């Protein structure tokens, strides 16, 4: 039971009670999953025990430590899809990075390859690679990410000489294509796209058909004999250029297009005839001139220069900055710019464009998956303007192209040995590849693809483990709607199952609204016609996303899948009226006060709250991956659990013991709180001992339950930690109730409550300080532990308790309390006449900076250490765990902090204390067992760090145990 519920004044707020800050990263995991049902599985699946680390590794030399600190400053390499393509089977010859070179070509001469993604961006590197392996890629060139960095260093001016280099590269493209840039009769047209080293879908901008102007559009029409196509290309350029380069609101263009469509009685864009598009170009140019204050540029080089600047500029647009913050992307140079000769999917019905995945990105099923649109250009598929056809319908349109795509799927997977996300265009029956990148996928798909690829012998076990982003495993533990309830509650409509999961919430109609209402604790579902990159903050805050247009590869779908957030897209029956704040489905209205349920695995939308069921737990491929993880991990994973049911669940999830049982959580239920208060309010030792005697059986019963659930595995029980006034009532009514219950006066209770008041409870009378003042509390708790262990032993249950003394900062504290605990253990054994071995270890938390600084002294009295990095972070930074949210958003948006230090361990600062505590502890006691039980124990990056430091185990909440197991294996594999 979280103590937060019991808090009655802000001052009493503290870390154990308000895990909300430190647990924010695990919000999805811990909050949503606390009631999860799981399928039982035997503990025998997890046979591996924690391996001891060598003393040598444990006590590195100063030089080694320095090196390790330096490493620690860098984030551990990302192991997710973000890190890009894995090794290739048939590698194209490795290309050379040339210092200062701003442009790398691909085409007839290809200067880059897939290893150069930091410099060329993922897109540029893969265009070069695809060209090298012989795939049909239109020629082009990439301006490096370093050039982008120089642009910013140069106060947003293009580096000297860049445009000369660009002109040379354009000349080369002209030669390859036999067309001239800006030529009035047969112009060379190019696309301009951004592309960072790490994929940021939809975050940055694309400009197509660049090079067209009033004259060359006529030439293009004449040359292709297709006036409609030429003006379609031109209107797109003016629109994209106006929007992306000059910041003209897209809405103005959209409105003008709607009016033309109405005038020409056109249902869709493709129904507008050439005359309409010609007219539209004029209207667009007028819109452009009105909002920009000058004519649409006719000089193609001017167009190109400004487009390059716009791409560089988009790197620091708010939406891109937000995306990088949410995704934790740090240390990137900037974006590359890819300039590529245009091929056209909109020249007629033998043309088209599409996006696809070589396997299903939601489920991982090995079947070509994607969408295409006939007679359409680039962005039409992702923009969700027209509803695309699934690629399975492509053979009916063009069998040969489909066959070619299937053969390219194989070539790409053989080459990249991973699932790819591709973009392609068909120009008059000829297929061109425009992009390939490692495909984003759900946690389920990541696990299934990894297992399939091991079976297909494409990758090794280790590679497979590294392919799965550890944090995404939580998606396999996501809830789903109860099928029975679904049968009784007919779906209002069915959209596309864009990202799995089941969400219930109140509709929010804008991203800002979603952020605001979610920050107040409301569960909201973001309901939009379509989402755009501007909406990322709102999408992130919402529990689910529902869009009325867009396909499986729309922005909403791609981003939601990346986050593992439930999303239903393209639900055409949903009519949204954003200004009024309602949406309608088949005549039924839903406003902000209504609840809706969306099923991201089926696309169904229901009125009201549909009951959810928790997933099956670790079975099938998931179990296989977990088994492999345990095979490779060298660091153990325990859990933080305070109840037998949490302990059971964690064991099913593979925990190898309990690293932290917070005993304060055991004093709230039923009559326990009354007895606890009686103990706290006691004015003398006798009364306190009387109350403690009443608490003893409760404690014993709790411990016996947990030891039984963890039979054969260690259970670290932490003695009482919070300041006592956290258990006391503060409101007059509650005080009266306590006074009546205890048969004392209201004044007596008030007097005691005031006496216990502290200005700084977090640094006050808590942790081991309580046991120093009230040794009888420690005696009762230790007695309960020993009696429970003996009871278990008598019932043939192997209890392995470990007693942990919190908040030690001075060695004498531990020496004194250890002695007392040992005396109690001996006394209880004697009383119970228990002759068998009862090896109860006594250790401490290292959560106060002084404890880390004097860990060698403290280790003399400890059998184990456990880093309490929640308090250690709090006390190192001087940030209150309870109040950090008042300023953290400013620190994150202004890049003062790279991330919330309560979520991911601050390796540079707090890490020094961890390393010092570790090294000093091990220098005094080479075999000292050392773990971590702060919330960081479930954060993959922090887990990796703990591995590097050499900890024996991490301990985290039950639903993060699988994540920590995989992260521990990844750390072992990556660090060799
Ligand atoms: C810690 O401080 O890291 C810890 C685990 O203890 P608590 O969160 O209960 O303070
Ligand atoms: Mg603590």
Coordinates of N, CA, C and O in Angstrom, one line a residue, residues 669-810:
X669 N -2.7 -1.6 6.9 CA -4.0 -2.3 6.7 C -4.8 -2.4 8.0 O -4.1 -2.7 9.1
X670 N -6.1 -2.3 7.9 CA -7.0 -2.7 9.1 C -6.5 -2.0 10.4 O -6.2 -0.9 10.5
X671 N -6.5 -2.9 11.4 CA -6.2 -2.4 12.7 C -4.7 -2.1 12.9 O -4.3 -1.6 13.9
X672 N -3.8 -2.5 11.9 CA -2.4 -2.3 12.1 C -2.1 -0.8 12.3 O -1.2 -0.5 13.1
X673 N -2.8 0.0 11.6 CA -2.4 1.5 11.7 C -2.8 2.0 13.1 O -2.0 2.8 13.6
X674 N -3.8 1.5 13.6 CA -4.2 1.9 15.0 C -3.1 1.5 16.0 O -2.7 2.3 16.8
X675 N -2.7 0.3 15.9 CA -1.6 -0.2 16.8 C -0.3 0.6 16.6 O 0.4 0.9 17.5
X676 N 0.0 0.8 15.3 CA 1.2 1.6 14.9 C 1.1 3.0 15.6 O 2.1 3.4 16.2
X677 N -0.1 3.6 15.5 CA -0.2 4.9 16.1 C -0.1 4.8 17.6 O 0.5 5.7 18.2
X678 N -0.6 3.8 18.1 CA -0.6 3.6 19.6 C 0.9 3.5 20.0 O 1.3 4.1 21.0
X679 N 1.7 2.8 19.2 CA 3.1 2.7 19.5 C 3.8 4.1 19.4 O 4.6 4.4 20.3
X680 N 3.5 4.8 18.3 CA 4.1 6.1 18.1 C 3.8 7.1 19.2 O 4.6 7.9 19.7
X681 N 2.5 7.0 19.6 CA 2.0 8.0 20.6 C 2.3 7.6 22.0 O 2.1 8.4 23.0
X682 N 2.9 6.4 22.2 CA 3.2 6.0 23.6 C 4.2 7.0 24.2 O 5.1 7.4 23.6
X683 N 3.9 7.3 25.5 CA 4.8 8.3 26.1 C 5.9 7.6 26.9 O 6.8 8.3 27.3
X684 N 5.9 6.3 27.0 CA 7.0 5.6 27.7 C 7.3 4.3 27.1 O 6.5 3.8 26.3
X685 N 8.4 3.7 27.5 CA 8.9 2.5 26.9 C 7.9 1.3 27.1 O 7.6 0.6 26.1
X686 N 7.3 1.2 28.3 CA 6.4 0.1 28.5 C 5.2 0.1 27.5 O 4.8 -0.9 26.9
X687 N 4.6 1.3 27.4 CA 3.5 1.5 26.5 C 3.9 1.1 25.0 O 3.2 0.5 24.3
X688 N 5.1 1.6 24.7 CA 5.6 1.4 23.3 C 5.8 -0.1 23.1 O 5.4 -0.7 22.1
X689 N 6.3 -0.8 24.1 CA 6.6 -2.2 23.9 C 5.2 -3.0 23.9 O 5.1 -4.0 23.2
X690 N 4.3 -2.5 24.6 CA 2.9 -3.2 24.6 C 2.4 -3.1 23.2 O 1.9 -4.1 22.6
X691 N 2.5 -1.9 22.6 CA 2.0 -1.8 21.2 C 2.8 -2.6 20.2 O 2.3 -3.3 19.3
X692 N 4.1 -2.6 20.4 CA 5.0 -3.4 19.5 C 4.6 -4.8 19.6 O 4.6 -5.6 18.6
X693 N 4.3 -5.3 20.7 CA 4.0 -6.7 20.9 C 2.7 -7.0 20.1 O 2.6 -8.2 19.6
X694 N 1.8 -6.1 20.0 CA 0.6 -6.3 19.1 C 1.0 -6.3 17.6 O 0.3 -7.0 16.8
X695 N 2.0 -5.5 17.3 CA 2.4 -5.5 15.9 C 3.2 -6.7 15.4 O 3.2 -7.1 14.3
X696 N 3.8 -7.3 16.4 CA 4.7 -8.5 16.1 C 4.0 -9.6 15.2 O 4.6 -10.0 14.2
X697 N 2.8 -10.0 15.7 CA 2.3 -11.1 14.9 C 2.0 -10.7 13.4 O 2.1 -11.6 12.5
X698 N 1.6 -9.5 13.2 CA 1.3 -9.0 11.8 C 2.6 -9.1 11.0 O 2.6 -9.6 9.9
X699 N 3.7 -8.6 11.6 CA 4.9 -8.6 10.9 C 5.4 -10.0 10.6 O 5.8 -10.3 9.5
X700 N 5.3 -10.9 11.6 CA 5.7 -12.3 11.4 C 4.9 -12.9 10.3 O 5.5 -13.6 9.4
X701 N 3.7 -12.7 10.3 CA 2.8 -13.3 9.3 C 3.2 -12.8 7.8 O 3.3 -13.6 6.9
X702 N 3.4 -11.5 7.8 CA 3.8 -10.9 6.5 C 5.1 -11.5 6.0 O 5.3 -11.9 4.8
X703 N 6.1 -11.6 6.9 CA 7.4 -12.1 6.5 C 7.3 -13.6 6.1 O 7.9 -14.0 5.1
X704 N 6.6 -14.3 6.9 CA 6.4 -15.7 6.6 C 5.8 -15.9 5.2 O 6.3 -16.8 4.4
X705 N 4.8 -15.1 4.8 CA 4.2 -15.1 3.5 C 5.2 -14.8 2.4 O 5.3 -15.5 1.4
X706 N 6.0 -13.8 2.6 CA 7.0 -13.4 1.6 C 8.1 -14.5 1.5 O 8.5 -14.8 0.4
X707 N 8.6 -15.0 2.6 CA 9.6 -16.0 2.6 C 9.1 -17.2 1.9 O 9.9 -17.9 1.1
X708 N 7.9 -17.5 2.1 CA 7.3 -18.7 1.4 C 7.2 -18.5 -0.1 O 7.6 -19.4 -0.9
X709 N 6.8 -17.3 -0.5 CA 6.7 -17.0 -1.9 C 8.1 -17.1 -2.5 O 8.2 -17.5 -3.7
X710 N 9.1 -16.7 -1.8 CA 10.4 -16.7 -2.3 C 11.3 -17.9 -1.9 O 12.5 -17.8 -2.0
X711 N 10.6 -18.9 -1.5 CA 11.3 -20.1 -1.0 C 12.6 -20.4 -1.8 O 12.7 -20.5 -3.0
X712 N 13.7 -20.4 -1.0 CA 15.0 -20.7 -1.6 C 15.7 -19.5 -2.1 O 16.8 -19.7 -2.6
X713 N 15.1 -18.4 -2.1 CA 15.7 -17.2 -2.7 C 15.9 -16.1 -1.6 O 15.0 -16.1 -0.7
X714 N 16.9 -15.3 -1.6 CA 17.1 -14.3 -0.6 C 16.0 -13.2 -0.5 O 15.5 -12.8 -1.6
X715 N 15.7 -12.8 0.6 CA 14.7 -11.7 0.8 C 15.4 -10.7 1.7 O 15.6 -10.9 2.9
X716 N 15.6 -9.5 1.1 CA 16.2 -8.4 1.9 C 15.1 -7.6 2.6 O 14.3 -7.0 1.9
X717 N 15.0 -7.6 3.9 CA 14.0 -6.9 4.6 C 14.6 -5.6 5.2 O 15.5 -5.7 5.9
X718 N 14.0 -4.5 4.8 CA 14.6 -3.3 5.3 C 13.8 -2.9 6.6 O 12.5 -2.9 6.6
X719 N 14.5 -2.5 7.6 CA 13.8 -2.1 8.8 C 13.2 -0.7 8.6 O 13.5 0.0 7.7
X720 N 12.3 -0.4 9.6 CA 11.5 0.8 9.4 C 12.3 2.0 9.0 O 13.3 2.3 9.6
X721 N 11.8 2.8 8.0 CA 12.6 3.8 7.4 C 12.0 5.2 7.6 O 12.7 6.2 7.8
X722 N 10.6 5.4 7.4 CA 10.1 6.8 7.4 C 10.0 7.4 8.7 O 10.0 6.7 9.7
X723 N 10.0 8.7 8.7 CA 9.8 9.4 10.0 C 8.4 9.1 10.6 O 7.4 8.9 9.8
X724 N 8.3 8.9 11.9 CA 7.1 8.3 12.5 C 5.9 9.2 12.2 O 4.8 8.7 12.2
X725 N 6.0 10.5 12.1 CA 4.8 11.3 12.0 C 4.1 11.0 10.7 O 3.0 11.4 10.5
X726 N 4.7 10.3 9.8 CA 4.0 10.0 8.5 C 2.9 9.0 8.8 O 2.0 8.9 8.0
X727 N 2.9 8.4 9.9 CA 1.9 7.4 10.3 C 0.7 8.1 11.0 O -0.3 7.5 11.3
X728 N 1.0 9.3 11.4 CA 0.0 10.0 12.3 C -1.0 10.8 11.5 O -0.8 11.3 10.4
X729 N -2.2 11.0 12.1 CA -3.2 11.8 11.5 C -2.9 13.3 11.7 O -2.3 13.6 12.7
X730 N -3.3 14.1 10.7 CA -3.0 15.5 10.8 C -4.3 16.3 10.8 O -4.3 17.4 11.3
X731 N -5.4 15.8 10.3 CA -6.6 16.5 10.2 C -7.4 16.4 11.5 O -7.3 15.3 12.2
X732 N -8.1 17.4 12.0 CA -8.8 17.4 13.3 C -9.7 16.1 13.5 O -9.6 15.5 14.5
X733 N -10.4 15.8 12.4 CA -11.3 14.7 12.6 C -10.6 13.4 12.8 O -10.9 12.6 13.6
X734 N -9.5 13.3 12.0 CA -8.7 12.0 12.1 C -8.0 12.0 13.5 O -7.9 10.9 14.1
X735 N -7.6 13.1 14.0 CA -6.9 13.1 15.3 C -7.9 12.7 16.4 O -7.6 11.9 17.2
X736 N -9.1 13.2 16.2 CA -10.2 12.8 17.2 C -10.4 11.3 17.2 O -10.5 10.6 18.2
X737 N -10.5 10.8 16.0 CA -10.7 9.3 15.8 C -9.6 8.5 16.5 O -9.9 7.6 17.3
X738 N -8.4 9.0 16.3 CA -7.3 8.3 16.9 C -7.3 8.4 18.4 O -7.2 7.4 19.2
X739 N -7.7 9.6 18.9 CA -7.7 9.8 20.4 C -8.8 8.9 20.9 O -8.6 8.2 22.0
X740 N -10.0 8.8 20.3 CA -11.1 7.9 20.8 C -10.6 6.5 20.8 O -10.8 5.7 21.7
X741 N -10.0 6.1 19.7 CA -9.5 4.7 19.5 C -8.6 4.3 20.6 O -8.6 3.2 21.2
X742 N -7.7 5.3 21.0 CA -6.6 5.0 21.9 C -7.1 5.3 23.4 O -6.3 5.0 24.3
X743 N -8.2 5.9 23.5 CA -8.7 6.3 24.8 C -7.8 7.4 25.5 O -7.6 7.4 26.7
X744 N -7.3 8.3 24.6 CA -6.5 9.4 25.2 C -7.2 10.7 24.7 O -8.1 10.7 23.9
X745 N -6.7 11.8 25.3 CA -7.4 13.1 24.9 C -6.9 13.5 23.5 O -5.8 13.2 23.1
X746 N -7.7 14.4 22.9 CA -7.3 15.0 21.6 C -6.0 15.8 21.8 O -5.1 15.7 21.0
X747 N -5.9 16.5 22.9 CA -4.8 17.3 23.2 C -3.5 16.4 23.2 O -2.5 16.8 22.7
X748 N -3.6 15.3 23.8 CA -2.5 14.4 24.0 C -2.0 14.0 22.6 O -0.8 13.9 22.3
X749 N -3.0 13.6 21.7 CA -2.6 13.2 20.4 C -1.9 14.4 19.7 O -0.9 14.3 19.0
X750 N -2.6 15.6 19.8 CA -2.0 16.8 19.1 C -0.6 17.1 19.6 O 0.3 17.5 18.8
X751 N -0.4 17.0 20.9 CA 0.9 17.3 21.5 C 2.0 16.4 20.9 O 3.0 16.8 20.5
X752 N 1.6 15.1 20.8 CA 2.6 14.1 20.2 C 2.8 14.4 18.7 O 4.0 14.3 18.2
X753 N 1.8 14.7 18.0 CA 1.9 15.0 16.6 C 2.8 16.2 16.4 O 3.7 16.2 15.6
X754 N 2.6 17.2 17.2 CA 3.5 18.4 17.1 C 4.9 18.1 17.5 O 5.8 18.6 16.8
X755 N 5.0 17.3 18.5 CA 6.4 16.9 18.9 C 7.1 16.2 17.8 O 8.4 16.3 17.7
X756 N 6.4 15.5 17.1 CA 7.1 14.7 16.0 C 7.3 15.5 14.7 O 7.9 15.0 13.8
X757 N 6.7 16.7 14.7 CA 6.8 17.5 13.5 C 8.3 17.9 13.2 O 9.0 18.2 14.1
X758 N 8.7 17.8 12.0 CA 10.0 18.1 11.6 C 10.0 19.1 10.4 O 9.1 19.0 9.5
X759 N 10.9 20.0 10.4 CA 11.0 21.0 9.3 C 11.4 20.3 8.0 O 11.0 20.6 6.9
X760 N 12.3 19.4 8.2 CA 12.9 18.7 7.0 C 12.8 17.1 7.2 O 13.9 16.5 7.5
X761 N 11.7 16.6 7.2 CA 11.5 15.2 7.5 C 12.5 14.2 6.7 O 12.9 13.2 7.3
X762 N 12.7 14.6 5.5 CA 13.6 13.7 4.7 C 15.0 13.6 5.2 O 15.7 12.6 5.0
X763 N 15.4 14.6 6.0 CA 16.7 14.6 6.6 C 16.6 14.6 8.1 O 17.5 15.0 8.8
X764 N 15.5 14.0 8.5 CA 15.2 14.1 10.0 C 15.3 12.8 10.7 O 16.2 12.0 10.4
X765 N 14.4 12.5 11.5 CA 14.4 11.4 12.4 C 13.8 10.2 11.6 O 12.6 9.9 11.8
X766 N 14.6 9.5 10.9 CA 14.1 8.4 10.1 C 15.3 7.4 9.9 O 16.4 7.6 10.4
X767 N 15.0 6.3 9.2 CA 16.0 5.3 8.9 C 16.6 4.8 10.2 O 15.9 4.6 11.2
X768 N 17.9 4.5 10.2 CA 18.5 3.9 11.4 C 18.4 4.8 12.6 O 18.5 4.3 13.7
X769 N 18.2 6.0 12.4 CA 18.1 7.0 13.5 C 17.0 6.6 14.4 O 17.0 6.8 15.6
X770 N 15.9 6.1 13.8 CA 14.7 5.6 14.6 C 15.2 4.5 15.6 O 14.8 4.5 16.7
X771 N 15.9 3.6 15.0 CA 16.3 2.4 15.8 C 17.3 2.8 16.9 O 17.3 2.2 18.0
X772 N 18.1 3.9 16.6 CA 19.0 4.3 17.7 C 18.1 4.9 18.9 O 18.4 4.6 20.0
X773 N 17.1 5.7 18.5 CA 16.3 6.3 19.6 C 15.3 5.3 20.2 O 15.1 5.3 21.4
X774 N 14.8 4.4 19.3 CA 13.8 3.4 19.8 C 14.3 2.0 19.5 O 13.7 1.4 18.6
X775 N 15.2 1.5 20.2 CA 15.8 0.2 19.9 C 14.7 -0.9 19.9 O 14.8 -1.9 19.2
X776 N 13.7 -0.7 20.6 CA 12.6 -1.7 20.7 C 11.9 -1.9 19.4 O 11.4 -3.0 19.2
X777 N 11.9 -0.9 18.5 CA 11.3 -1.1 17.2 C 12.1 -2.1 16.4 O 11.6 -3.1 15.9
X778 N 13.4 -1.9 16.4 CA 14.3 -2.8 15.7 C 14.2 -4.2 16.3 O 14.0 -5.2 15.5
X779 N 14.1 -4.3 17.6 CA 14.0 -5.6 18.2 C 12.8 -6.4 17.8 O 12.8 -7.5 17.5
X780 N 11.6 -5.6 17.7 CA 10.4 -6.3 17.3 C 10.5 -6.8 15.9 O 10.1 -7.9 15.5
X781 N 11.1 -5.9 15.0 CA 11.1 -6.3 13.6 C 12.1 -7.5 13.4 O 11.7 -8.4 12.6
X782 N 13.2 -7.4 14.1 CA 14.2 -8.5 13.9 C 13.6 -9.8 14.4 O 13.7 -10.9 13.9
X783 N 12.9 -9.7 15.6 CA 12.2 -10.9 16.2 C 11.2 -11.5 15.2 O 11.2 -12.7 14.9
X784 N 10.4 -10.6 14.6 CA 9.4 -11.1 13.6 C 10.1 -11.8 12.5 O 9.6 -12.8 12.0
X785 N 11.2 -11.3 12.0 CA 11.9 -11.9 10.9 C 12.4 -13.3 11.3 O 12.2 -14.3 10.6
X786 N 13.0 -13.3 12.5 CA 13.6 -14.6 12.9 C 12.5 -15.6 13.2 O 12.6 -16.8 12.8
X787 N 11.5 -15.2 13.8 CA 10.4 -16.1 14.1 C 9.8 -16.6 12.8 O 9.4 -17.8 12.7
X788 N 9.6 -15.7 11.9 CA 9.0 -16.2 10.6 C 10.0 -17.2 9.9 O 9.5 -18.2 9.3
X789 N 11.3 -16.9 9.9 CA 12.2 -17.8 9.3 C 12.2 -19.2 10.0 O 12.2 -20.2 9.3
X790 N 12.1 -19.2 11.3 CA 12.1 -20.5 12.0 C 10.8 -21.2 11.7 O 10.8 -22.4 11.4
X791 N 9.7 -20.5 11.7 CA 8.4 -21.1 11.3 C 8.5 -21.7 9.9 O 8.0 -22.8 9.7
X792 N 9.1 -21.0 9.0 CA 9.2 -21.5 7.6 C 10.1 -22.8 7.6 O 9.8 -23.8 7.0
X793 N 11.2 -22.7 8.4 CA 12.1 -23.8 8.4 C 11.4 -25.1 9.0 O 11.5 -26.2 8.4
X794 N 10.6 -24.8 10.0 CA 9.8 -25.9 10.5 C 8.8 -26.5 9.5 O 8.4 -27.7 9.6
X795 N 8.4 -25.7 8.6 CA 7.5 -26.1 7.6 C 8.2 -26.5 6.3 O 7.6 -26.6 5.2
X796 N 9.5 -26.7 6.4 CA 10.3 -27.1 5.3 C 10.4 -26.1 4.1 O 10.5 -26.4 2.9
X797 N 10.2 -24.9 4.5 CA 10.3 -23.8 3.5 C 11.7 -23.1 3.8 O 11.9 -22.7 4.9
X798 N 12.4 -23.0 2.7 CA 13.8 -22.4 2.9 C 13.7 -20.9 2.8 O 13.6 -20.3 1.8
X799 N 13.7 -20.3 4.0 CA 13.7 -18.8 4.1 C 15.2 -18.3 4.2 O 16.0 -18.9 4.9
X800 N 15.5 -17.3 3.4 CA 16.8 -16.7 3.4 C 16.7 -15.2 3.7 O 16.8 -14.4 2.7
X801 N 16.4 -14.9 4.9 CA 16.2 -13.4 5.2 C 17.5 -12.7 5.2 O 18.6 -13.3 5.6
X802 N 17.5 -11.4 4.8 CA 18.7 -10.6 5.0 C 18.1 -9.3 5.6 O 17.1 -8.7 5.1
X803 N 18.7 -8.9 6.7 CA 18.2 -7.7 7.4 C 19.0 -6.4 6.9 O 20.2 -6.4 6.9
X804 N 18.2 -5.5 6.5 CA 18.9 -4.3 5.9 C 18.6 -3.1 6.7 O 17.4 -2.7 7.0
X805 N 19.6 -2.4 7.1 CA 19.5 -1.2 8.0 C 19.6 0.1 7.2 O 20.6 0.2 6.5
X806 N 18.5 0.9 7.1 CA 18.5 2.0 6.2 C 19.2 3.2 6.7 O 19.4 3.4 7.9
X807 N 19.6 4.1 5.8 CA 20.1 5.4 6.0 C 21.3 5.6 6.9 O 21.4 6.5 7.7
X808 N 22.1 4.6 6.8 CA 23.3 4.6 7.7 C 24.3 5.7 7.0 O 24.5 5.7 5.8
X809 N 24.9 6.5 7.9 CA 25.9 7.4 7.4 C 27.2 7.4 8.2 O 28.2 7.9 7.8
X810 N 27.1 6.7 9.3 CA 28.3 6.6 10.2 C 28.5 5.2 10.6 O 27.5 4.5 10.9

